[in-house]
CSV table of N, CA and C in Angstrom, one decimal:
chain,number,residue,atom,x,y,z
A,1,UNK,N,15.0,-12.6,0.7
A,1,UNK,CA,15.3,-12.5,2.5
A,1,UNK,C,14.1,-11.0,2.7
A,2,UNK,N,13.5,-11.6,4.1
A,2,UNK,CA,12.5,-10.4,4.2
A,2,UNK,C,12.8,-9.3,5.2
A,3,UNK,N,12.9,-8.5,5.5
A,3,UNK,CA,13.3,-8.0,6.5
A,3,UNK,C,12.0,-6.3,6.9
A,4,UNK,N,11.9,-6.5,7.9
A,4,UNK,CA,10.9,-5.2,8.6
A,4,UNK,C,11.5,-4.1,8.7
A,5,UNK,N,11.1,-3.0,7.9
A,5,UNK,CA,12.0,-1.8,8.0
A,5,UNK,C,11.1,-0.8,8.7
A,6,UNK,N,10.1,-1.0,9.1
A,6,UNK,CA,9.5,-0.4,10.2
A,6,UNK,C,8.2,-1.4,10.6
A,7,UNK,N,7.5,-0.8,12.2
A,7,UNK,CA,6.4,-0.7,12.5
A,7,UNK,C,5.9,-0.1,13.2
A,8,UNK,N,5.0,0.0,13.1
A,8,UNK,CA,3.5,1.0,13.2
A,8,UNK,C,2.3,0.6,14.4
A,9,UNK,N,1.9,0.8,15.1
A,9,UNK,CA,0.6,0.2,15.9
A,9,UNK,C,-0.3,0.7,16.0
A,10,UNK,N,-1.4,0.5,16.0
A,10,UNK,CA,-2.9,1.1,16.5
A,10,UNK,C,-3.0,2.4,14.8
A,11,UNK,N,-2.8,1.5,13.9
A,11,UNK,CA,-3.5,1.6,12.7
A,11,UNK,C,-4.6,1.6,12.1
A,12,UNK,N,-5.4,2.1,11.9
A,12,UNK,CA,-7.0,1.9,11.0
A,12,UNK,C,-6.9,1.8,9.3
A,13,UNK,N,-7.3,0.4,9.2
A,13,UNK,CA,-6.9,0.3,7.7
A,13,UNK,C,-8.4,0.8,7.0
A,14,UNK,N,-8.2,1.9,5.9
A,14,UNK,CA,-9.8,2.0,5.0
A,14,UNK,C,-9.9,1.3,3.9
A,15,UNK,N,-10.7,0.7,3.2
A,15,UNK,CA,-10.8,0.4,2.0
A,15,UNK,C,-11.8,1.0,1.1
A,16,UNK,N,-11.7,1.5,0.5
A,16,UNK,CA,-12.4,2.5,-0.1
A,16,UNK,C,-13.0,3.7,0.7
A,17,UNK,N,-14.4,3.4,1.4
A,17,UNK,CA,-14.6,4.4,2.1
A,17,UNK,C,-14.9,3.4,3.8
A,18,UNK,N,-14.7,2.1,3.4
A,18,UNK,CA,-14.8,1.2,4.8
A,18,UNK,C,-13.8,1.0,5.5
A,19,UNK,N,-13.9,1.4,6.8
A,19,UNK,CA,-13.0,0.9,7.9
A,19,UNK,C,-12.9,-0.8,8.1
A,20,UNK,N,-11.7,-1.5,7.7
A,20,UNK,CA,-11.9,-2.3,8.2
A,20,UNK,C,-11.6,-2.7,9.8
A,21,UNK,N,-10.7,-1.9,10.4
A,21,UNK,CA,-10.5,-2.1,11.8
A,21,UNK,C,-9.1,-1.4,11.9
A,22,UNK,N,-8.5,-1.4,13.4
A,22,UNK,CA,-7.5,-1.2,13.8
A,22,UNK,C,-6.3,-1.9,13.5
A,23,UNK,N,-5.2,-2.0,13.9
A,23,UNK,CA,-4.4,-2.9,14.0
A,23,UNK,C,-2.7,-2.6,13.8
A,24,UNK,N,-1.8,-3.2,13.3
A,24,UNK,CA,-0.2,-3.0,13.2
A,24,UNK,C,0.1,-2.8,12.0
A,25,UNK,N,0.8,-2.3,11.4
A,25,UNK,CA,1.6,-2.5,10.0
A,25,UNK,C,2.6,-2.8,10.2
A,26,UNK,N,3.4,-3.3,9.5
A,26,UNK,CA,4.6,-3.4,8.7
A,26,UNK,C,5.3,-3.4,7.6
A,27,UNK,N,6.3,-2.3,8.0
A,27,UNK,CA,6.4,-2.3,6.1
A,27,UNK,C,7.9,-3.1,6.4
A,28,UNK,N,8.1,-4.0,5.1
A,28,UNK,CA,9.2,-4.6,4.6
A,28,UNK,C,10.1,-3.8,3.9
A,29,UNK,N,10.8,-5.1,3.4
A,29,UNK,CA,11.2,-4.5,2.1
A,29,UNK,C,10.7,-5.1,0.7
A,30,UNK,N,9.8,-5.7,1.1
A,30,UNK,CA,9.3,-6.0,0.2
A,30,UNK,C,7.8,-5.7,0.0
A,31,UNK,N,6.9,-5.6,0.8
A,31,UNK,CA,5.5,-5.6,1.1
A,31,UNK,C,4.9,-4.5,2.8
A,32,UNK,N,3.5,-4.6,2.3
A,32,UNK,CA,2.9,-4.0,3.7
A,32,UNK,C,2.2,-4.6,4.3
A,33,UNK,N,1.7,-5.3,5.3
A,33,UNK,CA,1.5,-5.9,5.7
A,33,UNK,C,0.9,-5.8,7.1
A,34,UNK,N,-0.5,-5.7,7.1
A,34,UNK,CA,-1.8,-5.1,7.9
A,34,UNK,C,-2.2,-6.4,9.0
A,35,UNK,N,-2.0,-6.1,9.9
A,35,UNK,CA,-3.0,-7.0,10.9
A,35,UNK,C,-4.0,-6.7,11.8
A,36,UNK,N,-4.5,-7.3,11.7
A,36,UNK,CA,-5.4,-6.5,12.3
A,36,UNK,C,-5.9,-6.8,13.9
A,37,UNK,N,-5.8,-6.0,14.8
A,37,UNK,CA,-5.5,-6.2,16.9
A,37,UNK,C,-6.1,-7.4,17.1
A,38,UNK,N,-7.2,-7.6,16.5
A,38,UNK,CA,-8.0,-9.2,17.6
A,38,UNK,C,-7.8,-10.2,16.6
A,39,UNK,N,-6.6,-10.3,15.2
A,39,UNK,CA,-6.3,-10.8,14.3
A,39,UNK,C,-7.5,-11.6,13.3
A,40,UNK,N,-8.4,-10.9,13.3
A,40,UNK,CA,-9.5,-10.7,12.0
A,40,UNK,C,-9.2,-11.3,11.0
A,41,UNK,N,-8.5,-9.9,10.3
A,41,UNK,CA,-8.2,-9.7,9.0
A,41,UNK,C,-6.2,-10.1,9.2
A,42,UNK,N,-5.8,-10.2,8.1
A,42,UNK,CA,-4.4,-10.1,7.8
A,42,UNK,C,-4.1,-9.6,6.3
A,43,UNK,N,-3.3,-9.1,5.7
A,43,UNK,CA,-3.3,-8.4,4.5
A,43,UNK,C,-1.9,-8.3,4.3
A,44,UNK,N,-1.2,-8.6,2.6
A,44,UNK,CA,-0.1,-8.1,2.9
A,44,UNK,C,-0.1,-8.2,1.5
A,45,UNK,N,0.3,-6.8,1.0
A,45,UNK,CA,0.1,-6.4,-0.2
A,45,UNK,C,1.8,-5.8,-0.4
A,46,UNK,N,2.3,-6.4,-1.8
A,46,UNK,CA,3.9,-6.1,-2.4
A,46,UNK,C,4.1,-4.9,-2.7
A,47,UNK,N,5.0,-4.6,-2.9
A,47,UNK,CA,5.2,-2.9,-3.4
A,47,UNK,C,5.2,-2.7,-4.8
A,48,UNK,N,4.9,-3.3,-5.5
A,48,UNK,CA,4.9,-3.1,-6.7
A,48,UNK,C,3.8,-3.3,-7.2
A,49,UNK,N,2.7,-3.5,-6.2
A,49,UNK,CA,0.9,-3.6,-6.9
A,49,UNK,C,1.0,-1.9,-6.1
A,50,UNK,N,1.6,-1.3,-5.3
A,50,UNK,CA,1.1,0.2,-4.7
A,50,UNK,C,1.7,1.0,-5.9
A,51,UNK,N,1.0,1.7,-6.6
A,51,UNK,CA,1.3,2.8,-7.9
A,51,UNK,C,1.4,3.8,-7.3
A,52,UNK,N,0.6,4.0,-6.1
A,52,UNK,CA,1.0,6.1,-5.3
A,52,UNK,C,1.0,5.6,-4.0
A,53,UNK,N,2.2,6.2,-3.0
A,53,UNK,CA,1.5,6.8,-1.8
A,53,UNK,C,1.7,8.1,-1.7
A,54,UNK,N,0.7,8.9,-0.6
A,54,UNK,CA,0.9,10.1,-0.6
A,54,UNK,C,0.3,10.2,0.7
A,55,UNK,N,0.9,11.4,1.5
A,55,UNK,CA,0.3,12.4,2.4
A,55,UNK,C,-1.0,12.1,2.4
A,56,UNK,N,-2.2,12.7,3.4
A,56,UNK,CA,-3.8,12.9,3.0
A,56,UNK,C,-3.5,14.2,4.1
A,57,UNK,N,-3.6,15.1,4.7
A,57,UNK,CA,-3.3,15.9,5.5
A,57,UNK,C,-4.8,16.5,5.8
A,58,UNK,N,-5.9,15.9,5.5
A,58,UNK,CA,-6.9,17.0,6.0
A,58,UNK,C,-7.5,16.3,7.2
A,59,UNK,N,-9.1,16.3,7.8
A,59,UNK,CA,-9.5,16.7,8.7
A,59,UNK,C,-8.5,15.3,9.6
A,60,UNK,N,-8.2,14.2,9.3
A,60,UNK,CA,-7.8,12.5,9.5
A,60,UNK,C,-6.5,12.8,8.7
A,61,UNK,N,-5.8,12.8,8.9
A,61,UNK,CA,-4.4,12.8,8.5
A,61,UNK,C,-4.1,11.5,8.0
A,62,UNK,N,-3.9,10.7,7.2
A,62,UNK,CA,-3.7,9.4,6.8
A,62,UNK,C,-2.7,9.0,5.5
A,63,UNK,N,-2.3,8.2,5.3
A,63,UNK,CA,-1.6,7.6,4.2
A,63,UNK,C,-2.4,6.9,3.2
A,64,UNK,N,-2.4,7.3,2.3
A,64,UNK,CA,-3.2,7.0,1.0
A,64,UNK,C,-2.6,6.3,-0.2
A,65,UNK,N,-3.1,5.3,-0.2
A,65,UNK,CA,-2.3,4.4,-1.3
A,65,UNK,C,-3.4,3.8,-2.6
A,66,UNK,N,-2.9,4.1,-3.5
A,66,UNK,CA,-4.1,3.5,-4.4
A,66,UNK,C,-2.7,2.1,-5.0
A,67,UNK,N,-3.6,1.3,-5.2
A,67,UNK,CA,-3.7,-0.1,-5.7
A,67,UNK,C,-3.6,-0.8,-7.2
A,68,UNK,N,-2.7,-1.8,-7.5
A,68,UNK,CA,-3.4,-1.9,-8.6
A,68,UNK,C,-3.3,-3.7,-8.3
A,69,UNK,N,-3.9,-4.2,-8.3
A,69,UNK,CA,-3.9,-5.5,-7.7
A,69,UNK,C,-5.4,-6.4,-7.6
A,70,UNK,N,-5.3,-7.9,-7.9
A,70,UNK,CA,-6.0,-8.7,-8.4
A,70,UNK,C,-6.3,-9.4,-7.0
A,71,UNK,N,-7.5,-10.4,-6.8
A,71,UNK,CA,-7.6,-11.3,-6.2
A,71,UNK,C,-6.9,-12.2,-5.9
A,72,UNK,N,-5.9,-12.7,-7.1
A,72,UNK,CA,-4.9,-13.6,-7.4
A,72,UNK,C,-3.5,-13.4,-6.8
A,73,UNK,N,-3.2,-12.0,-6.7
A,73,UNK,CA,-2.1,-11.0,-6.2
A,73,UNK,C,-2.4,-11.0,-4.6
A,74,UNK,N,-3.6,-10.6,-4.3
A,74,UNK,CA,-3.3,-10.6,-2.8
A,74,UNK,C,-3.3,-11.3,-2.0
A,75,UNK,N,-2.8,-11.3,-1.0
A,75,UNK,CA,-2.3,-12.4,0.7
A,75,UNK,C,-3.6,-11.8,1.8
A,76,UNK,N,-4.9,-12.1,1.3
A,76,UNK,CA,-5.6,-12.2,2.7
A,76,UNK,C,-6.4,-12.5,3.3
A,77,UNK,N,-5.9,-12.7,4.3
A,77,UNK,CA,-6.4,-14.0,5.6
A,77,UNK,C,-7.9,-13.4,6.4
A,78,UNK,N,-8.9,-13.8,6.3
A,78,UNK,CA,-9.8,-13.3,6.4
A,78,UNK,C,-10.9,-14.7,7.3
A,79,UNK,N,-12.1,-14.0,7.4
A,79,UNK,CA,-12.9,-14.8,7.7
A,79,UNK,C,-13.7,-15.4,7.5
A,80,UNK,N,-14.3,-16.8,7.3
A,80,UNK,CA,-15.1,-17.3,5.6
A,80,UNK,C,-16.1,-16.2,5.5
A,81,UNK,N,-16.9,-15.5,6.7
A,81,UNK,CA,-17.7,-15.4,5.7
A,81,UNK,C,-17.4,-13.2,5.7
A,82,UNK,N,-16.3,-13.2,5.6
A,82,UNK,CA,-15.9,-11.7,5.0
A,82,UNK,C,-15.4,-11.5,3.9
A,83,UNK,N,-15.6,-10.3,2.8
A,83,UNK,CA,-15.4,-10.2,1.5
A,83,UNK,C,-14.2,-9.2,1.3
A,84,UNK,N,-13.6,-8.7,2.8
A,84,UNK,CA,-12.4,-8.5,2.1
A,84,UNK,C,-11.3,-8.0,1.2
A,85,UNK,N,-10.9,-9.4,0.8
A,85,UNK,CA,-9.9,-9.6,-0.6
A,85,UNK,C,-11.1,-9.4,-1.9
A,86,UNK,N,-11.9,-9.5,-1.9
A,86,UNK,CA,-13.3,-9.3,-3.1
A,86,UNK,C,-13.1,-7.2,-3.5
A,87,UNK,N,-13.1,-6.8,-1.8
A,87,UNK,CA,-13.7,-4.9,-1.6
A,87,UNK,C,-12.1,-4.2,-2.2
A,88,UNK,N,-10.6,-5.4,-1.5
A,88,UNK,CA,-9.8,-4.6,-1.7
A,88,UNK,C,-9.2,-4.8,-3.0
A,89,UNK,N,-9.7,-5.6,-4.0
A,89,UNK,CA,-9.3,-5.8,-5.2
A,89,UNK,C,-10.2,-5.4,-6.1
A,90,UNK,N,-11.4,-4.7,-5.7
A,90,UNK,CA,-12.3,-3.9,-6.5
A,90,UNK,C,-11.6,-2.3,-6.2
A,91,UNK,N,-12.1,-1.9,-4.6
A,91,UNK,CA,-11.5,-0.6,-4.1
A,91,UNK,C,-10.4,-0.1,-5.1
A,92,UNK,N,-9.1,-0.5,-4.7
A,92,UNK,CA,-7.9,-0.1,-5.3
A,92,UNK,C,-7.5,1.1,-4.6
A,93,UNK,N,-8.0,1.6,-3.7
A,93,UNK,CA,-7.5,2.6,-2.5
A,93,UNK,C,-7.9,2.4,-1.7
A,94,UNK,N,-6.4,2.4,-0.4
A,94,UNK,CA,-6.6,2.2,0.9
A,94,UNK,C,-6.4,3.2,1.6
A,95,UNK,N,-6.5,3.3,2.5
A,95,UNK,CA,-6.0,4.3,3.5
A,95,UNK,C,-5.4,4.1,4.6
A,96,UNK,N,-4.2,4.6,5.7
A,96,UNK,CA,-3.9,4.1,6.8
A,96,UNK,C,-3.9,5.1,7.2
A,97,UNK,N,-4.7,4.6,8.4
A,97,UNK,CA,-4.8,6.2,9.2
A,97,UNK,C,-4.6,5.8,10.5
A,98,UNK,N,-3.3,6.7,11.6
A,98,UNK,CA,-2.8,6.8,12.9
A,98,UNK,C,-4.2,6.7,13.8
A,99,UNK,N,-4.5,6.6,15.2
A,99,UNK,CA,-4.9,6.9,16.2
A,99,UNK,C,-4.6,7.6,16.8
A,100,UNK,N,-3.7,7.8,17.0
A,100,UNK,CA,-2.9,9.2,17.6
A,100,UNK,C,-1.9,9.8,17.5
A,101,UNK,N,-1.2,11.3,17.4
A,101,UNK,CA,-0.5,11.7,16.5
A,101,UNK,C,-0.2,11.8,15.4
A,102,UNK,N,-1.4,11.7,14.6
A,102,UNK,CA,-1.9,12.0,13.6
A,102,UNK,C,-0.6,12.1,12.4
A,103,UNK,N,-0.4,13.6,12.5
A,103,UNK,CA,0.2,13.5,10.8
A,103,UNK,C,1.9,13.8,10.9
A,104,UNK,N,2.9,13.5,12.6
A,104,UNK,CA,4.0,13.2,12.5
A,104,UNK,C,3.8,11.7,12.2
A,105,UNK,N,2.8,10.8,12.3
A,105,UNK,CA,3.1,9.3,12.2
A,105,UNK,C,2.9,9.3,10.6
A,106,UNK,N,1.8,10.0,10.2
A,106,UNK,CA,1.6,10.1,8.8
A,106,UNK,C,2.8,10.2,7.9
A,107,UNK,N,3.7,10.6,8.6
A,107,UNK,CA,5.0,11.6,7.9
A,107,UNK,C,5.7,10.1,8.0
A,108,UNK,N,6.0,9.7,8.8
A,108,UNK,CA,6.8,8.6,9.2
A,108,UNK,C,6.4,7.4,8.5
A,109,UNK,N,5.1,6.9,8.4
A,109,UNK,CA,4.3,5.9,7.2
A,109,UNK,C,5.1,6.5,5.9
A,110,UNK,N,4.7,7.7,5.5
A,110,UNK,CA,5.6,7.4,3.7
A,110,UNK,C,6.7,7.8,4.0
A,111,UNK,N,7.4,7.7,4.9
A,111,UNK,CA,9.2,7.5,4.9
A,111,UNK,C,9.1,6.0,4.6
A,112,UNK,N,8.7,5.6,5.4
A,112,UNK,CA,8.6,4.0,5.4
A,112,UNK,C,8.5,3.2,4.2
A,113,UNK,N,7.1,3.4,3.5
A,113,UNK,CA,6.7,3.5,1.8
A,113,UNK,C,7.7,3.6,1.1
A,114,UNK,N,8.1,5.0,1.2
A,114,UNK,CA,9.2,5.5,-0.1
A,114,UNK,C,10.9,4.5,0.0
A,115,UNK,N,11.1,4.4,1.2
A,115,UNK,CA,12.3,3.7,1.6
A,115,UNK,C,11.8,2.4,1.0
A,116,UNK,N,11.1,1.3,1.0
A,116,UNK,CA,10.2,0.4,0.9
A,116,UNK,C,10.6,0.4,-1.2
A,117,UNK,N,9.9,1.0,-1.3
A,117,UNK,CA,9.6,1.2,-2.8
A,117,UNK,C,11.1,1.2,-3.5
A,118,UNK,N,11.7,2.2,-2.9
A,118,UNK,CA,13.1,3.0,-3.8
A,118,UNK,C,13.9,1.4,-3.6
A,119,UNK,N,13.6,0.1,-2.8
A,119,UNK,CA,13.8,-1.0,-2.8
A,119,UNK,C,13.4,-1.8,-4.0
A,120,UNK,N,12.4,-1.9,-4.3
A,120,UNK,CA,11.4,-2.4,-5.2
A,120,UNK,C,10.8,-1.9,-6.4
A,121,UNK,N,12.2,-1.3,-7.8
A,121,UNK,CA,12.1,-0.3,-8.8
A,121,UNK,C,10.9,-1.3,-9.6
A,122,UNK,N,10.2,0.2,-10.2
A,122,UNK,CA,9.3,-1.0,-11.2
A,122,UNK,C,9.9,-2.1,-12.9
A,123,UNK,N,9.8,-3.1,-13.0
A,123,UNK,CA,10.0,-3.8,-14.0
A,123,UNK,C,9.8,-3.1,-15.2
A,124,UNK,N,10.9,-2.7,-15.8
A,124,UNK,CA,10.9,-1.8,-17.7
A,124,UNK,C,10.2,-3.2,-18.4
A,125,UNK,N,9.5,-2.6,-19.0
A,125,UNK,CA,9.7,-4.0,-19.8
A,125,UNK,C,9.4,-3.5,-21.5
A,126,UNK,N,9.7,-4.6,-22.1
A,126,UNK,CA,10.6,-4.1,-23.3
A,126,UNK,C,9.9,-3.1,-24.3
A,127,UNK,N,10.7,-2.2,-24.8
A,127,UNK,CA,10.4,-1.6,-25.7
A,127,UNK,C,9.6,-0.3,-24.9
A,128,UNK,N,9.3,-0.2,-23.4
A,128,UNK,CA,9.1,1.0,-22.6
A,128,UNK,C,9.9,2.1,-22.8
A,129,UNK,N,9.8,3.1,-23.2
A,129,UNK,CA,10.5,4.5,-22.3
A,129,UNK,C,11.5,4.6,-23.9
A,130,UNK,N,11.0,4.3,-24.9
A,130,UNK,CA,11.8,4.1,-26.1
A,130,UNK,C,10.5,5.3,-27.2
A,131,UNK,N,11.9,6.6,-27.3
A,131,UNK,CA,11.4,7.8,-27.9
A,131,UNK,C,10.8,6.9,-29.5
A,132,UNK,N,10.2,7.5,-29.9
A,132,UNK,CA,9.6,7.1,-31.6
A,132,UNK,C,9.4,8.4,-32.4
A,133,UNK,N,10.3,9.2,-32.8
A,133,UNK,CA,10.0,10.0,-33.6
A,133,UNK,C,9.6,10.3,-35.1
A,134,UNK,N,9.0,11.4,-35.6
A,134,UNK,CA,8.4,11.2,-37.1
A,134,UNK,C,9.7,12.1,-37.6
A,135,UNK,N,10.2,11.8,-38.8
A,135,UNK,CA,11.3,12.5,-39.3
A,135,UNK,C,10.5,14.3,-39.4
A,136,UNK,N,9.0,14.3,-40.2
A,136,UNK,CA,8.7,15.6,-40.1
A,136,UNK,C,9.1,16.6,-38.6
A,137,UNK,N,8.8,15.6,-37.8
A,137,UNK,CA,8.8,16.3,-36.2
A,137,UNK,C,9.8,17.0,-36.0
A,138,UNK,N,10.9,16.5,-36.8
A,138,UNK,CA,12.4,17.6,-36.5
A,138,UNK,C,12.9,18.6,-37.2
C-alpha cells in the first residue's frame, strides 16, 4: 500500500549538472515521485535505489541524492524525444532544489527522505555482515 508521507511544491530536479525542470515532489512510504509542473516528465525512484541523501547547504541549498539504478529499474515517463531515463541511469546523482525558503525546505525534504528510508531497510544478503577471523589475528 502506497502512502504519501510528504508533498513539496516548486522543487527543481537536477540530474548531474542538468536542470530538468520544476515540479512537485511526493515522498511516499516506498518511493520518491517527482512530477514536472507541465506534466512533461514523471520520475519515480524506489527508496532501495537511493544510496545516500544529504543536505547540501552551499549557495543554492538542495537535497543531494546518490542513486544506484539502471534504466530497467527506473520509472520515467517522458516525451519520445527526451533522454531523461538514460541521463538518470548514467548520472547516479540528483539534486532537489526548492525555489523558495531554501534551507528550511531542504531540511524538511531530508526529514521526509529519512522517514521513508527507515521504512525501507536494505535487504541483508546471505553472508553479509559476517566476520571472518584468522587465528593468527586473535
